[in-house]
Amino acid sequence: MKVLVIGSGGREHALVWKIRQSPRVSRVFCAPGNAGIGEIADLVSLTPDDIHGLRRFAQQEGVDLTVVGPELPLSLGLVDEFEAYGLRVFGPTRQAAQLETSKAFAKEFMRRQGIPTPYFGVFSDPDEAQRYIAEVGAPIVVKADGLAAGKGVMICPTVQEAYEAVDEIMRARLFGDAGDRVVVEEFLEGEEVSFLAFTDGQTVLPLATAQDHKRAFDGDRGPNTGGMGAYSPTPLVTPALADRIVQEVMIPAVKGLRQRDIVYKGILYAGLMVSRESVKVLEFNARFGDPECQPLMLRLRSDLVEVMEAVIEGRLAEVTLSWDPRPAVCVVLAAEGYPGMYETGKIITGLDDLQHWQDGVVFHAGTAKVDGAFTTKGGRVLAVTALGADIPAAITTVYQAVKKISWPGMHYRHDIGQRALLYRATLGQNSSGEAGQ
Ligand code: AMP
Ligand code: GLY
């Protein structure tokens, strides 16, 4: 069969890499992809927002399955369009994807379904938002309602900063229409974990556990990014906690949508804040996490294409997932300046050395190939991902590989996976993360 993957990041490279391993797949296309993906799939020069162009391409080429990586095409109704033309596509419809694309929708939905989430108010009037802030006090979080490329969340230690956040989002319109409404939300402390599950709208099938590292610099300092690294499994999510998340978050979400006549098919990703006392949902995403997808794909033993087909056909109850018991750690190599302004076009050295790497894969994110050389073309450039007998071994292996790669200004975090070790040391748990897988 022919498969089309939409997107161009490290996540999509990992998906293409995994899909290619399916004995059922004869050809993989990726639109638009990147230089690394171009080594293993046919690149198609269509952008993820070109819904009609992508649909026409899938029809012309006889694509049997389309897999959507990022949220933008979901929010534009790509899945609805493909389904209207009888094309098989993995991902939620536009309505279902509102769980990610509108924070106000997601928060109100959670309140009605009794899904645990920080207390909040939704406002389309800045004065009202500021009155609410004065009432509840700080620290407090102010979020633009719509998609703001991961930058629409402002953590405000003081009431004054929260007022300014409302001004920037709603009055200065820093994120355009995404700031028509704001969500003002309780600030939570704890450990953030990513919980991903396949669902066909009925059955919820969790993936292995994972934790992302969102801040730009070591020790969780600096600005938020799309993700600077991830590992799987995480000992933070014990089997008991995973069960609780399924019962209290994932099933109520899927069921609540169904009650509204929305059948959610695809990946449902809950971004959770976990503390000793509680588990609360910070956000839902309607897609695989990037970079969580990279360690997860390295560990998944099941045929991803079969699982995706079961989702589309509503047969997920028949499926179980099989995982490599070894943990995987992914380190993102970023351009100087990321997540702010950065330059592109730097020549990347050291990749040849890792071409036949046994213990992992260098997934490409923002790369191009110019005159036979790989160059940087984005903020997150590479996602180096390795397996190890345990988390310390995976960490050692991944950083040995990272050391071989360089370009002017390259930066990365040196502490990916350390939270797992810290947690093990403080609570005396073992690191196998039996949870999970
Ligand atoms: P979001 O896009 O809503 O997940 O927010 C981006 C990041 O901001 C999260 O990954 C957290 O690190 C942080 N964040 C969001 N909401 C809260 C909150 N209520 N309390 C503490 N941190 C938060
Ligand atoms: N790694 C976080 C995200 O994909 O949203």
XYZ file of C-alpha atoms and ligand atoms in Angstrom:
465
model
C 0.000 0.000 0.000
C 0.951 3.645 -0.439
C 1.116 5.938 2.582
C 1.300 9.740 2.699
C 2.618 11.449 5.844
C 1.923 15.170 6.255
C 4.438 17.381 8.072
C 8.140 18.142 8.138
C 9.468 17.671 11.667
C 11.285 15.082 13.732
C 7.915 13.568 14.570
C 7.156 13.004 10.900
C 10.612 11.522 10.269
C 9.964 9.034 13.085
C 6.508 8.209 11.684
C 7.872 7.689 8.165
C 10.745 5.562 9.545
C 8.284 3.367 11.439
C 5.671 3.146 8.663
C 8.338 2.011 6.205
C 8.985 -1.030 8.382
C 5.478 -2.339 7.770
C 5.588 -5.277 5.338
C 2.313 -4.000 3.907
C 3.775 -0.697 2.760
C 5.316 -0.390 -0.705
C 5.777 3.365 -0.968
C 5.835 6.313 1.436
C 5.321 9.955 0.464
C 5.874 12.886 2.779
C 4.552 16.429 2.255
C 6.640 18.476 2.485
C 9.099 16.445 4.623
C 12.737 17.394 5.213
C 16.166 16.304 4.015
C 16.326 13.319 6.375
C 12.889 12.107 5.367
C 13.941 12.553 1.733
C 16.498 9.767 2.220
C 13.769 7.203 2.967
C 10.576 8.526 1.321
C 9.397 10.485 -1.720
C 9.027 14.158 -0.868
C 5.995 16.011 -2.189
C 6.227 19.790 -2.356
C 2.843 20.590 -0.877
C 2.445 22.403 2.430
C 0.310 21.033 5.299
C -2.237 23.848 4.906
C -2.901 23.022 1.236
C -5.847 20.783 2.030
C -7.219 20.592 -1.520
C -3.799 20.079 -3.078
C -3.041 17.234 -0.674
C -6.404 15.623 -1.315
C -5.896 15.816 -5.077
C -2.415 14.344 -4.708
C -3.755 11.435 -2.621
C -6.397 10.749 -5.266
C -3.986 10.974 -8.204
C -1.382 8.708 -6.614
C -3.878 6.215 -5.221
C -2.679 6.765 -1.653
C -4.214 4.126 0.636
C -3.544 5.842 3.966
C -2.744 9.442 4.921
C -1.242 10.214 8.328
C -1.424 13.779 9.664
C 1.509 14.923 11.822
C 0.858 18.519 12.952
C -2.277 20.252 14.250
C -2.620 22.923 11.564
C -4.133 20.679 8.853
C -6.425 19.126 11.469
C -7.682 22.583 12.410
C -8.286 23.338 8.722
C -10.425 20.245 8.277
C -8.030 18.054 6.290
C -9.544 14.893 7.733
C -13.079 16.047 6.889
C -12.026 16.799 3.318
C -10.274 13.438 2.828
C -13.212 11.539 4.316
C -15.656 13.408 2.081
C -13.724 12.024 -0.910
C -13.623 8.494 0.502
C -9.899 8.650 1.310
C -8.534 6.834 4.367
C -6.897 9.221 6.795
C -5.512 8.928 10.342
C -6.392 11.865 12.575
C -9.392 13.597 14.145
C -11.910 15.742 12.270
C -11.883 19.500 12.624
C -14.593 19.406 15.278
C -12.838 16.703 17.288
C -9.504 18.527 17.016
C -11.032 21.501 18.840
C -9.824 19.779 21.983
C -6.447 21.151 20.912
C -7.291 24.060 18.643
C -9.510 25.963 21.086
C -8.393 26.162 24.689
C -11.752 27.656 25.655
C -13.585 24.708 24.089
C -11.259 22.248 25.826
C -11.585 23.896 29.237
C -15.358 24.134 29.111
C -15.576 20.573 27.841
C -13.421 19.346 30.736
C -15.518 21.229 33.258
C -18.689 19.645 31.921
C -17.200 16.161 31.773
C -15.671 16.394 35.235
C -12.151 15.945 33.853
C -9.662 17.341 36.397
C -8.114 20.600 35.144
C -6.888 23.801 36.836
C -9.696 26.255 37.701
C -10.128 28.923 35.067
C -12.165 31.656 33.441
C -12.657 32.314 29.705
C -12.946 35.951 28.624
C -13.553 37.853 25.410
C -13.377 41.186 27.242
C -9.956 42.262 28.577
C -11.480 44.270 31.432
C -13.318 41.228 32.678
C -10.184 39.094 32.387
C -8.277 41.652 34.461
C -11.041 41.832 37.077
C -10.898 38.049 37.419
C -7.112 38.212 37.842
C -7.497 40.825 40.577
C -9.950 38.516 42.310
C -7.956 35.268 42.222
C -4.438 36.726 42.513
C -1.070 35.385 41.322
C 0.784 33.292 40.331
C -1.585 32.798 37.446
C -1.430 31.667 33.825
C -2.831 33.633 30.868
C -3.372 31.793 27.574
C -4.471 32.940 24.131
C -7.473 30.841 23.115
C -6.433 29.853 19.598
C -3.333 28.310 18.049
C -0.314 30.544 18.674
C 2.557 28.286 17.596
C 3.169 27.189 21.164
C 3.834 30.747 22.339
C 0.405 31.791 23.582
C 0.911 30.735 27.199
C 2.204 33.256 29.720
C 3.095 32.181 33.239
C 2.674 35.285 35.408
C 4.267 35.377 38.868
C 2.511 38.665 39.728
C -0.888 40.244 39.130
C 0.833 43.092 37.281
C 2.441 40.679 34.826
C -0.921 38.987 34.306
C -2.532 42.348 33.492
C 0.229 42.968 30.964
C -0.254 39.516 29.451
C -3.936 40.296 28.865
C -2.969 43.629 27.298
C -0.471 41.983 24.964
C -2.775 39.170 23.875
C -6.092 41.031 23.669
C -5.264 44.690 23.121
C -1.925 44.572 21.242
C -3.097 41.331 19.553
C 0.334 39.742 19.734
C -1.068 36.476 18.373
C -3.719 37.979 16.086
C -7.130 36.290 16.119
C -5.856 33.606 18.492
C -6.185 36.301 21.149
C -9.871 37.081 20.600
C -10.433 35.227 23.850
C -8.137 34.372 26.730
C -8.175 31.591 29.271
C -6.976 32.691 32.715
C -5.956 29.664 34.698
C -4.704 28.468 38.082
C -0.918 27.988 38.186
C 0.016 24.405 39.053
C 3.237 22.969 40.341
C 4.364 19.410 39.760
C 5.865 17.223 37.047
C 4.591 17.529 33.508
C 4.021 14.277 31.675
C 2.688 13.484 28.227
C 0.069 10.751 28.049
C -0.768 9.543 24.551
C -3.382 7.055 23.438
C -4.804 5.728 20.202
C -8.567 5.921 20.080
C -11.226 5.002 17.541
C -13.868 6.971 19.401
C -14.745 4.010 21.606
C -11.656 2.139 22.743
C -8.714 3.948 24.357
C -5.367 2.220 23.825
C -2.538 4.001 25.679
C 0.936 4.214 24.219
C 4.004 3.764 26.405
C 4.561 6.606 28.872
C 6.780 9.581 28.052
C 8.038 12.882 29.393
C 8.972 15.939 27.356
C 11.411 18.702 28.358
C 9.781 21.957 27.294
C 12.121 24.643 28.545
C 15.025 25.742 26.363
C 17.866 25.335 28.849
C 19.252 22.865 31.399
C 17.491 22.641 34.735
C 14.144 23.583 33.132
C 15.196 27.197 32.740
C 14.555 29.626 29.909
C 11.595 30.053 27.587
C 9.151 27.338 26.593
C 9.871 25.548 23.331
C 8.112 22.904 21.259
C 10.191 20.382 23.211
C 13.950 19.973 23.671
C 13.966 16.249 24.326
C 11.914 13.358 25.640
C 12.268 9.890 27.054
C 10.104 6.808 27.421
C 9.007 5.188 29.670
C 8.812 7.568 32.597
C 8.803 6.212 36.168
C 6.580 9.180 37.056
C 3.635 7.325 35.575
C 3.239 4.080 37.505
C 0.821 1.408 36.244
C -1.718 2.564 38.840
C -1.405 6.172 37.726
C -1.699 5.194 34.057
C -4.949 3.390 34.870
C -6.234 6.400 36.719
C -5.420 8.688 33.780
C -7.276 6.367 31.410
C -10.323 6.238 33.695
C -10.426 9.880 34.793
C -9.177 11.662 31.684
C -8.980 9.671 28.469
C -12.231 7.687 28.579
C -14.349 10.623 29.815
C -12.898 12.757 27.002
C -13.705 10.281 24.247
C -17.108 9.501 25.752
C -17.953 13.181 26.252
C -17.235 13.899 22.599
C -19.324 10.935 21.521
C -22.235 12.325 23.526
C -21.865 15.425 21.365
C -21.904 13.237 18.232
C -18.185 13.677 17.683
C -16.270 10.455 17.061
C -12.631 11.139 17.918
C -10.249 9.005 15.860
C -6.500 9.286 16.028
C -4.069 10.121 18.782
C -5.370 11.832 21.884
C -2.540 13.386 23.864
C -3.111 14.754 27.360
C -0.491 17.151 28.735
C -0.743 16.504 32.477
C 0.560 18.085 35.629
C 1.211 15.367 38.175
C 1.781 16.055 41.855
C 1.482 13.955 44.989
C -2.094 15.075 45.433
C -3.493 15.233 41.955
C -3.374 14.704 38.226
C -4.734 17.573 36.181
C -4.966 18.197 32.452
C -3.095 21.288 31.236
C -4.014 20.722 27.620
C -5.124 18.200 25.066
C -3.371 17.722 21.755
C -4.954 16.027 18.785
C -1.744 14.462 17.425
C 1.543 12.827 18.387
C 3.854 14.966 20.508
C 7.095 16.176 18.988
C 9.618 15.021 20.289
C 7.734 12.356 22.334
C 6.921 10.530 19.098
C 10.602 9.839 18.390
C 11.405 7.666 21.465
C 7.942 6.086 21.228
C 8.447 5.010 17.590
C 11.889 3.638 18.409
C 10.292 1.444 21.099
C 7.077 0.404 19.321
C 7.286 -3.163 18.045
C 3.757 -3.447 16.664
C 3.022 -2.585 13.052
C 1.972 1.080 13.225
C 0.022 0.844 9.963
C -2.131 -1.988 11.323
C -2.905 0.010 14.459
C -3.833 3.066 12.397
C -6.108 1.014 10.170
C -7.832 -0.433 13.230
C -8.436 3.129 14.465
C -9.965 4.167 11.138
C -12.143 1.052 10.946
C -13.284 1.249 14.582
C -11.606 -2.080 15.461
C -9.163 -0.823 18.082
C -10.624 -3.179 20.721
C -8.884 -6.017 18.825
C -5.432 -4.461 19.079
C -2.695 -4.692 21.709
C 0.592 -2.851 21.480
C 3.974 -4.436 21.915
C 6.961 -2.415 23.122
C 10.711 -2.817 23.260
C 11.347 -3.018 27.036
C 14.446 -0.871 26.640
C 14.004 2.840 27.380
C 14.652 5.422 24.684
C 15.967 8.960 25.084
C 15.715 11.724 22.470
C 17.835 14.901 22.508
C 16.829 17.796 20.254
C 19.662 19.763 18.643
C 18.534 23.330 18.026
C 19.759 26.376 16.141
C 21.378 29.273 18.001
C 18.626 31.591 19.226
C 15.826 29.018 19.175
C 13.043 29.381 20.368
C 13.525 33.030 19.350
C 15.023 34.234 16.076
C 17.613 31.980 14.498
C 19.643 31.716 11.319
C 19.468 28.859 8.865
C 21.765 27.444 6.198
C 24.582 26.239 8.489
C 26.396 23.124 7.303
C 25.895 20.178 9.670
C 28.918 17.913 10.202
C 29.192 14.460 11.742
C 26.088 12.816 10.321
C 28.079 10.408 8.100
C 29.546 8.840 11.204
C 26.081 7.949 12.455
C 24.683 6.525 9.240
C 25.067 2.946 10.403
C 24.465 3.664 14.067
C 23.205 0.476 15.756
C 21.719 1.908 18.936
C 19.539 4.683 17.636
C 18.424 6.984 14.839
C 19.164 10.608 14.047
C 15.738 11.947 13.109
C 15.781 15.156 11.084
C 13.529 18.115 11.880
C 14.588 21.392 10.232
C 17.152 20.263 7.653
C 17.771 20.769 3.959
C 20.243 19.217 1.522
C 22.341 21.713 -0.416
C 24.968 20.452 -2.911
C 25.005 17.079 -1.190
C 25.489 18.509 2.322
C 22.913 18.609 5.105
C 22.222 22.150 6.309
C 20.027 23.683 9.007
C 16.610 24.932 7.980
C 14.654 25.357 11.211
C 14.796 26.007 14.952
C 14.720 22.399 15.985
C 17.165 20.781 13.574
C 17.777 17.174 14.639
C 16.299 14.755 17.176
C 18.975 12.242 18.166
C 17.257 9.200 19.679
C 18.786 6.083 21.262
C 17.802 2.907 23.090
C 19.664 1.622 26.136
C 19.471 -1.245 28.628
C 18.214 1.283 31.163
C 17.729 5.049 31.234
C 21.322 5.874 32.319
C 22.654 3.690 29.486
C 20.318 5.299 26.944
C 21.410 8.739 28.157
C 25.095 7.844 27.761
C 24.538 6.413 24.291
C 22.482 9.324 23.024
C 24.967 11.953 24.232
C 27.886 10.034 22.697
C 26.114 10.381 19.369
C 25.231 14.041 19.981
C 28.931 14.821 20.512
C 29.722 13.713 16.965
C 27.381 16.286 15.419
C 27.990 19.991 15.104
C 27.305 23.245 13.289
C 28.006 26.838 14.296
C 25.708 27.835 17.157
C 24.176 24.389 17.765
C 22.647 24.097 21.232
C 20.918 21.379 23.179
C 20.031 20.375 26.706
C 22.505 18.239 28.607
C 19.997 16.890 31.112
C 17.411 15.014 29.070
C 16.190 12.002 31.038
C 17.643 13.252 34.312
C 14.202 13.824 35.780
C 13.634 10.074 35.639
C 16.843 9.488 37.616
C 16.033 12.244 40.086
C 12.614 10.803 40.692
C 14.064 7.340 41.199
C 16.623 8.714 43.658
C 14.119 10.687 45.731
C 11.338 8.134 45.859
C 13.395 4.974 45.731
C 11.490 3.645 42.764
C 13.156 1.559 40.141
C 13.566 3.122 36.757
C 11.950 0.466 34.649
C 8.710 2.435 34.639
C 6.867 -0.821 34.648
C 3.896 1.266 33.753
C 4.737 1.144 31.285
C 5.894 0.252 28.814
P -0.043 24.600 27.160
O 0.168 24.986 25.728
O -1.373 24.991 27.688
O 0.316 23.187 27.455
O 1.064 25.410 27.973
C 2.432 25.362 27.644
C 3.270 25.126 28.866
O 3.033 26.139 29.855
C 2.946 23.827 29.567
O 3.604 22.769 28.982
C 3.424 24.136 30.979
O 4.826 23.996 31.061
C 3.072 25.571 31.158
N 1.734 25.695 31.769
C 0.559 25.780 31.115
N -0.475 25.877 31.968
C 0.044 25.848 33.204
C -0.525 25.897 34.528
N -1.842 26.020 34.711
N 0.308 25.828 35.584
C 1.645 25.708 35.379
N 2.246 25.656 34.168
C 1.466 25.726 33.092
N 6.144 18.126 22.748
C 4.970 18.860 22.977
C 4.043 18.906 21.847
O 4.197 18.216 20.867
O 3.066 19.641 21.918
